[in-house]
Short mmCIF file of C-alpha atoms and ligand atoms in Angstrom, two decimals:
data_model
loop_
_atom_site.label_atom_id
_atom_site.label_comp_id
_atom_site.label_asym_id
_atom_site.label_seq_id
_atom_site.Cartn_x
_atom_site.Cartn_y
_atom_site.Cartn_z
CA UNK A 1 0.00 0.00 0.00
CA UNK A 2 2.57 2.57 1.02
CA UNK A 3 6.21 2.64 0.07
CA UNK A 4 7.44 5.53 2.18
CA UNK A 5 7.16 6.71 5.74
CA UNK A 6 5.25 9.87 4.82
CA UNK A 7 1.77 10.32 6.27
CA UNK A 8 -0.76 12.99 5.35
CA UNK A 9 -4.38 13.51 6.33
CA UNK A 10 -7.65 15.24 5.70
CA UNK A 11 -9.30 16.37 8.92
CA UNK A 12 -12.74 17.87 8.31
CA UNK A 13 -15.06 19.08 11.04
CA UNK A 14 -18.48 17.47 10.45
CA UNK A 15 -20.40 20.74 10.46
CA UNK A 16 -21.96 20.03 7.07
CA UNK A 17 -21.39 18.32 3.71
CA UNK A 18 -18.20 19.01 1.75
CA UNK A 19 -18.16 22.13 -0.41
CA UNK A 20 -15.60 23.08 -3.05
CA UNK A 21 -13.30 24.69 -0.47
CA UNK A 22 -13.02 21.50 1.55
CA UNK A 23 -12.79 19.29 -1.55
CA UNK A 24 -9.81 21.39 -2.64
CA UNK A 25 -8.03 20.67 0.66
CA UNK A 26 -8.95 16.99 0.48
CA UNK A 27 -7.56 16.63 -3.04
CA UNK A 28 -4.38 18.61 -2.29
CA UNK A 29 -3.58 16.54 0.81
CA UNK A 30 -4.46 13.26 -0.93
CA UNK A 31 -2.41 13.90 -4.06
CA UNK A 32 0.52 15.25 -2.06
CA UNK A 33 0.58 12.16 0.19
CA UNK A 34 0.26 9.69 -2.69
CA UNK A 35 2.87 11.52 -4.78
CA UNK A 36 5.43 10.83 -2.04
CA UNK A 37 4.29 7.19 -1.79
CA UNK A 38 2.77 7.98 1.58
CA UNK A 39 -0.34 7.11 3.52
CA UNK A 40 -3.42 9.34 3.61
CA UNK A 41 -5.58 9.24 6.71
CA UNK A 42 -9.06 10.55 7.35
CA UNK A 43 -9.85 12.11 10.71
CA UNK A 44 -13.27 13.45 11.63
CA UNK A 45 -12.78 16.38 14.01
CA UNK A 46 -16.01 16.00 15.97
CA UNK A 47 -15.11 17.75 19.21
CA UNK A 48 -17.65 20.56 19.07
CA UNK A 49 -21.17 19.02 18.96
CA UNK A 50 -23.06 22.36 18.97
CA UNK A 51 -21.44 23.21 15.61
CA UNK A 52 -21.95 19.79 14.07
CA UNK A 53 -24.65 18.46 11.78
CA UNK A 54 -26.00 14.99 12.45
CA UNK A 55 -25.00 12.73 9.57
CA UNK A 56 -22.39 15.09 8.10
CA UNK A 57 -19.62 12.55 8.67
CA UNK A 58 -21.45 9.99 6.54
CA UNK A 59 -21.97 12.55 3.77
CA UNK A 60 -18.28 13.48 3.85
CA UNK A 61 -17.12 9.85 3.68
CA UNK A 62 -19.49 9.16 0.79
CA UNK A 63 -18.40 12.23 -1.16
CA UNK A 64 -14.72 11.38 -0.74
CA UNK A 65 -15.26 7.79 -1.83
CA UNK A 66 -17.27 8.85 -4.89
CA UNK A 67 -14.40 11.14 -5.89
CA UNK A 68 -11.94 8.24 -5.66
CA UNK A 69 -10.34 9.72 -2.55
CA UNK A 70 -9.79 6.44 -0.69
CA UNK A 71 -8.16 6.74 2.73
CA UNK A 72 -5.92 4.24 4.52
CA UNK A 73 -7.05 2.37 7.61
CA UNK A 74 -9.96 3.22 9.87
CA UNK A 75 -11.39 6.74 10.14
CA UNK A 76 -10.33 8.35 13.42
CA UNK A 77 -13.14 10.18 15.25
CA UNK A 78 -11.90 12.73 17.76
CA UNK A 79 -14.96 12.06 19.90
CA UNK A 80 -13.36 8.70 20.80
CA UNK A 81 -10.18 10.37 22.05
CA UNK A 82 -11.34 12.24 25.18
CA UNK A 83 -9.41 10.05 27.63
CA UNK A 84 -6.19 10.68 25.72
CA UNK A 85 -6.80 14.47 25.57
CA UNK A 86 -7.53 14.45 29.32
CA UNK A 87 -4.26 12.62 30.00
CA UNK A 88 -2.30 15.23 28.00
CA UNK A 89 -4.03 18.09 29.85
CA UNK A 90 -3.19 16.52 33.23
CA UNK A 91 0.44 16.17 32.17
CA UNK A 92 0.64 19.81 31.01
CA UNK A 93 -1.04 20.99 34.22
CA UNK A 94 1.43 19.02 36.34
CA UNK A 95 4.28 20.60 34.38
CA UNK A 96 2.90 24.11 34.88
CA UNK A 97 2.52 24.75 31.13
CA UNK A 98 -1.21 25.46 31.32
CA UNK A 99 -3.28 27.33 33.84
CA UNK A 100 -6.89 27.81 34.84
CA UNK A 101 -8.73 30.87 33.55
CA UNK A 102 -12.07 32.03 34.93
CA UNK A 103 -12.41 35.21 32.90
CA UNK A 104 -15.92 36.04 31.78
CA UNK A 105 -16.86 36.72 28.19
CA UNK A 106 -17.49 40.34 29.19
CA UNK A 107 -13.94 40.73 30.54
CA UNK A 108 -12.41 39.04 27.48
CA UNK A 109 -14.38 41.36 25.20
CA UNK A 110 -12.51 44.33 26.69
CA UNK A 111 -9.14 42.78 25.72
CA UNK A 112 -9.63 42.90 21.93
CA UNK A 113 -8.69 39.25 21.37
CA UNK A 114 -5.31 39.42 23.11
CA UNK A 115 -5.41 37.64 26.44
CA UNK A 116 -3.45 39.53 29.08
CA UNK A 117 -2.44 36.62 31.32
CA UNK A 118 -4.65 37.86 34.18
CA UNK A 119 -5.47 34.42 35.62
CA UNK A 120 -1.85 33.37 35.45
CA UNK A 121 -1.02 36.15 37.87
CA UNK A 122 -4.26 35.77 39.86
CA UNK A 123 -5.28 32.10 39.96
CA UNK A 124 -9.04 31.69 40.39
CA UNK A 125 -10.41 29.76 43.41
CA UNK A 126 -10.42 25.98 42.92
CA UNK A 127 -14.21 25.69 42.79
CA UNK A 128 -14.70 28.20 39.93
CA UNK A 129 -15.59 26.79 36.49
CA UNK A 130 -12.52 27.39 34.37
CA UNK A 131 -11.03 27.16 30.91
CA UNK A 132 -7.43 25.98 30.57
CA UNK A 133 -4.92 28.17 28.78
CA UNK A 134 -1.57 27.25 27.29
CA UNK A 135 1.12 29.66 28.37
CA UNK A 136 2.93 30.91 25.28
CA UNK A 137 6.49 32.21 25.30
CA UNK A 138 7.45 35.65 24.01
CA UNK A 139 9.25 34.29 21.00
CA UNK A 140 9.27 34.63 17.22
CA UNK A 141 8.49 31.27 15.72
CA UNK A 142 9.74 30.57 12.20
CA UNK A 143 8.80 27.69 9.93
CA UNK A 144 9.09 27.00 6.25
CA UNK A 145 5.69 26.52 4.63
CA UNK A 146 5.99 24.37 1.50
CA UNK A 147 3.66 26.67 -0.42
CA UNK A 148 3.93 30.05 1.28
CA UNK A 149 7.62 29.96 2.17
CA UNK A 150 9.18 31.29 5.36
CA UNK A 151 6.60 32.26 7.99
CA UNK A 152 7.32 34.12 11.19
CA UNK A 153 4.82 34.29 14.01
CA UNK A 154 5.15 35.83 17.43
CA UNK A 155 3.45 33.28 19.65
CA UNK A 156 2.62 35.72 22.40
CA UNK A 157 0.91 38.08 19.96
CA UNK A 158 -2.53 36.51 20.30
CA UNK A 159 -2.10 35.82 24.01
CA UNK A 160 -2.19 32.49 25.84
CA UNK A 161 -4.65 30.28 23.99
CA UNK A 162 -7.49 28.16 25.34
CA UNK A 163 -6.94 24.42 25.00
CA UNK A 164 -9.84 23.26 27.14
CA UNK A 165 -13.04 25.24 27.22
CA UNK A 166 -15.02 26.31 30.24
CA UNK A 167 -18.03 24.36 28.91
CA UNK A 168 -15.92 21.17 29.10
CA UNK A 169 -15.13 20.82 25.39
CA UNK A 170 -11.58 20.17 24.23
CA UNK A 171 -10.21 22.91 22.01
CA UNK A 172 -9.18 22.36 18.40
CA UNK A 173 -5.54 23.34 19.11
CA UNK A 174 -5.15 20.53 21.64
CA UNK A 175 -6.95 17.79 19.72
CA UNK A 176 -5.26 18.51 16.39
CA UNK A 177 -1.78 18.46 17.91
CA UNK A 178 -2.28 15.31 20.00
CA UNK A 179 -3.76 13.43 17.05
CA UNK A 180 -1.12 14.57 14.56
CA UNK A 181 1.53 13.31 17.01
CA UNK A 182 -0.22 10.02 17.78
CA UNK A 183 -0.88 9.35 14.07
CA UNK A 184 2.77 10.09 13.20
CA UNK A 185 1.78 12.81 10.77
CA UNK A 186 4.67 14.02 8.61
CA UNK A 187 2.81 16.24 6.14
CA UNK A 188 -0.08 18.55 6.82
CA UNK A 189 -1.71 20.13 3.78
CA UNK A 190 -4.68 22.33 4.71
CA UNK A 191 -6.37 25.67 4.09
CA UNK A 192 -4.46 28.88 4.71
CA UNK A 193 -7.24 30.04 7.04
CA UNK A 194 -5.49 27.88 9.67
CA UNK A 195 -2.05 29.40 9.04
CA UNK A 196 -2.23 31.72 12.09
CA UNK A 197 -2.55 28.67 14.40
CA UNK A 198 0.50 26.89 13.07
CA UNK A 199 3.12 28.47 15.33
CA UNK A 200 1.13 27.52 18.42
CA UNK A 201 0.68 23.98 17.10
CA UNK A 202 4.42 23.56 16.47
CA UNK A 203 5.13 24.88 19.96
CA UNK A 204 2.63 22.51 21.58
CA UNK A 205 3.94 19.57 19.53
CA UNK A 206 7.46 20.18 20.82
CA UNK A 207 6.18 20.60 24.38
CA UNK A 208 4.69 17.10 24.04
CA UNK A 209 7.99 15.73 22.66
CA UNK A 210 6.53 15.22 19.19
CA UNK A 211 8.14 16.03 15.86
CA UNK A 212 6.20 18.77 14.05
CA UNK A 213 5.00 17.83 10.56
CA UNK A 214 5.91 19.82 7.47
CA UNK A 215 3.14 22.29 6.68
CA UNK A 216 1.69 23.39 3.36
CA UNK A 217 -1.15 25.91 3.45
CA UNK A 218 -3.32 26.00 0.35
CA UNK A 219 -4.89 29.39 -0.43
CA UNK A 220 -8.59 29.26 0.40
CA UNK A 221 -11.21 29.55 -2.30
CA UNK A 222 -13.24 32.71 -2.31
CA UNK A 223 -16.85 32.89 -3.37
CA UNK A 224 -18.16 35.48 -5.86
CA UNK A 225 -18.65 37.83 -2.88
CA UNK A 226 -14.91 37.68 -2.07
CA UNK A 227 -15.53 35.79 1.18
CA UNK A 228 -14.04 32.39 2.05
CA UNK A 229 -16.19 29.49 0.86
CA UNK A 230 -17.57 27.91 4.01
CA UNK A 231 -20.60 26.32 5.51
CA UNK A 232 -21.30 29.62 7.29
CA UNK A 233 -21.39 31.33 3.89
CA UNK A 234 -23.77 28.66 2.62
CA UNK A 235 -21.34 27.29 0.05
CA UNK A 236 -23.27 24.65 -1.90
CA UNK A 237 -22.63 20.97 -1.17
CA UNK A 238 -20.53 19.04 -3.67
CA UNK A 239 -22.56 17.07 -6.19
CA UNK A 240 -20.88 13.67 -6.50
CA UNK A 241 -22.73 12.95 -9.75
CA UNK A 242 -20.21 15.29 -11.42
CA UNK A 243 -17.16 13.93 -9.57
CA UNK A 244 -14.84 13.94 -12.59
CA UNK A 245 -15.65 17.53 -13.51
CA UNK A 246 -15.29 18.56 -9.85
CA UNK A 247 -11.83 16.99 -9.62
CA UNK A 248 -10.77 18.53 -12.91
CA UNK A 249 -11.81 21.98 -11.70
CA UNK A 250 -10.02 21.51 -8.38
CA UNK A 251 -6.78 20.56 -10.18
CA UNK A 252 -7.02 23.75 -12.24
CA UNK A 253 -7.49 25.78 -9.04
CA UNK A 254 -4.44 24.02 -7.62
CA UNK A 255 -2.37 25.29 -10.55
CA UNK A 256 -1.97 21.84 -12.10
CA UNK A 257 -2.39 21.51 -15.86
CA UNK A 258 -4.56 18.49 -16.59
CA UNK A 259 -5.00 17.75 -20.31
CA UNK A 260 -8.47 18.73 -21.55
CA UNK A 261 -9.67 15.19 -22.31
CA UNK A 262 -8.94 14.03 -18.76
CA UNK A 263 -12.26 15.55 -17.69
CA UNK A 264 -14.07 12.61 -19.33
CA UNK A 265 -12.18 9.99 -17.33
CA UNK A 266 -13.08 8.31 -14.04
CA UNK A 267 -12.21 10.02 -10.73
CA UNK A 268 -9.59 7.30 -10.10
CA UNK A 269 -7.87 7.98 -13.41
CA UNK A 270 -7.92 11.74 -12.91
CA UNK A 271 -6.33 11.31 -9.49
CA UNK A 272 -3.74 8.94 -10.90
CA UNK A 273 -2.76 11.62 -13.42
CA UNK A 274 -2.63 14.23 -10.61
CA UNK A 275 -0.39 12.06 -8.43
CA UNK A 276 2.01 11.38 -11.32
CA UNK A 277 2.24 15.10 -12.23
CA UNK A 278 1.91 16.72 -8.79
CA UNK A 279 3.80 19.98 -8.46
CA UNK A 280 3.14 21.82 -5.21
CA UNK A 281 5.27 24.75 -6.42
CA UNK A 282 2.72 25.76 -9.07
CA UNK A 283 -0.06 26.43 -6.57
CA UNK A 284 -0.72 30.15 -6.82
CA UNK A 285 -0.25 31.90 -3.50
CA UNK A 286 -2.30 35.00 -4.19
N1 LIG B 1 -10.94 20.49 11.29
C1 LIG B 1 -10.36 21.65 10.70
C2 LIG B 1 -11.34 22.25 9.71
O1 LIG B 1 -12.21 21.56 9.22
C3 LIG B 1 -9.06 21.37 9.96
C4 LIG B 1 -7.95 21.10 10.91
C5 LIG B 1 -6.59 20.98 10.28
O2 LIG B 1 -6.48 20.65 9.08
O3 LIG B 1 -5.61 21.19 10.98
O4 LIG B 1 -11.24 23.43 9.43
ZN1 LIG B 2 -8.56 34.54 32.84
#
C-alpha cells in the first residue's frame, strides 16, 4: 500500500457536507501524500457538537469515496479520544505549562482578542468553572511553509490560547496536535485560514515531545462575494454525480495543468494523473 514513511491527512469538522473549499483541501492533501508514496488518513474532528450536523460525517465519507479519494485504515473520530486528551491536559497541568482561567466573556471582550495573562497572575479559586490556557512564550516562531515559504509568528501576539473550554469541550488546538503526534503525521496540507494557528501547534507539539510535521497551506477559495467558501457562507454541497468535472476543476485551481480530455475519465484515473504530475510549487499563493 505505502512505500514511504510519509503520512498525510484530511481532517474535516463534520459541520456540514463538503463544499468546493473543503474538496480542494482533500484533493491537495491526498495527491501530495500519494505523490510521495505515503499514507493518507481521514480524521473526523467532531469535538464541538453544537457546531456539528447529524450525519455530516457519513456525507463526507461518501463524497470522498465517490471522488476516488480512498483513505488508509480506519477513520479516526476525535470524539473517541477524550481520555487521551484528558491525560495530556493533566500532564501539562502538572508541568505548569497550562493554567486555569475564569475570565468572563465580558472581561475578554474588553481585551480585543489578546489575552493579558490575568489568571496566570491571579489564579481563580479551585471551585470556579474554568477554561485551561496554554502559556505561550514571548518568542518569534519561524517555519518553512511548503507553499507560502518562510513564515514568522510571534506566539505571544494573540495571548495564551485556550486548550480546554469552560463548557468542558476540548479545544481544536489541543486535539489537532495530539492526534497529529499520535498518528505520526509528517505532512499537513490544509487551508491557509489555519495558518495563524501553526506556530502555536508547532510549539505545543514540541512541548509534548513530538516532531512537528511539514506544513503546506493551500490558499482558500473565495466565493463570488470575495468571502471564504464555508458552511457559514452557505457554500453549496458538492454534487458527486459530477465527480470527474469537480476533480478537474479543483486541479485547475491548484495550478496543475490536466490535459483537456482528462475531464471525461473516471475520478480514479484523474487522481492517478494528478499524483504522477503533482507539483506543489505551481499552486498560486495570491
Ligand atoms: N478540522 C479543521 C477544519 O475543518 C481542519 C484542521 C486541520 O487541518 O488542521 O477546518
Ligand atoms: Zn482569565
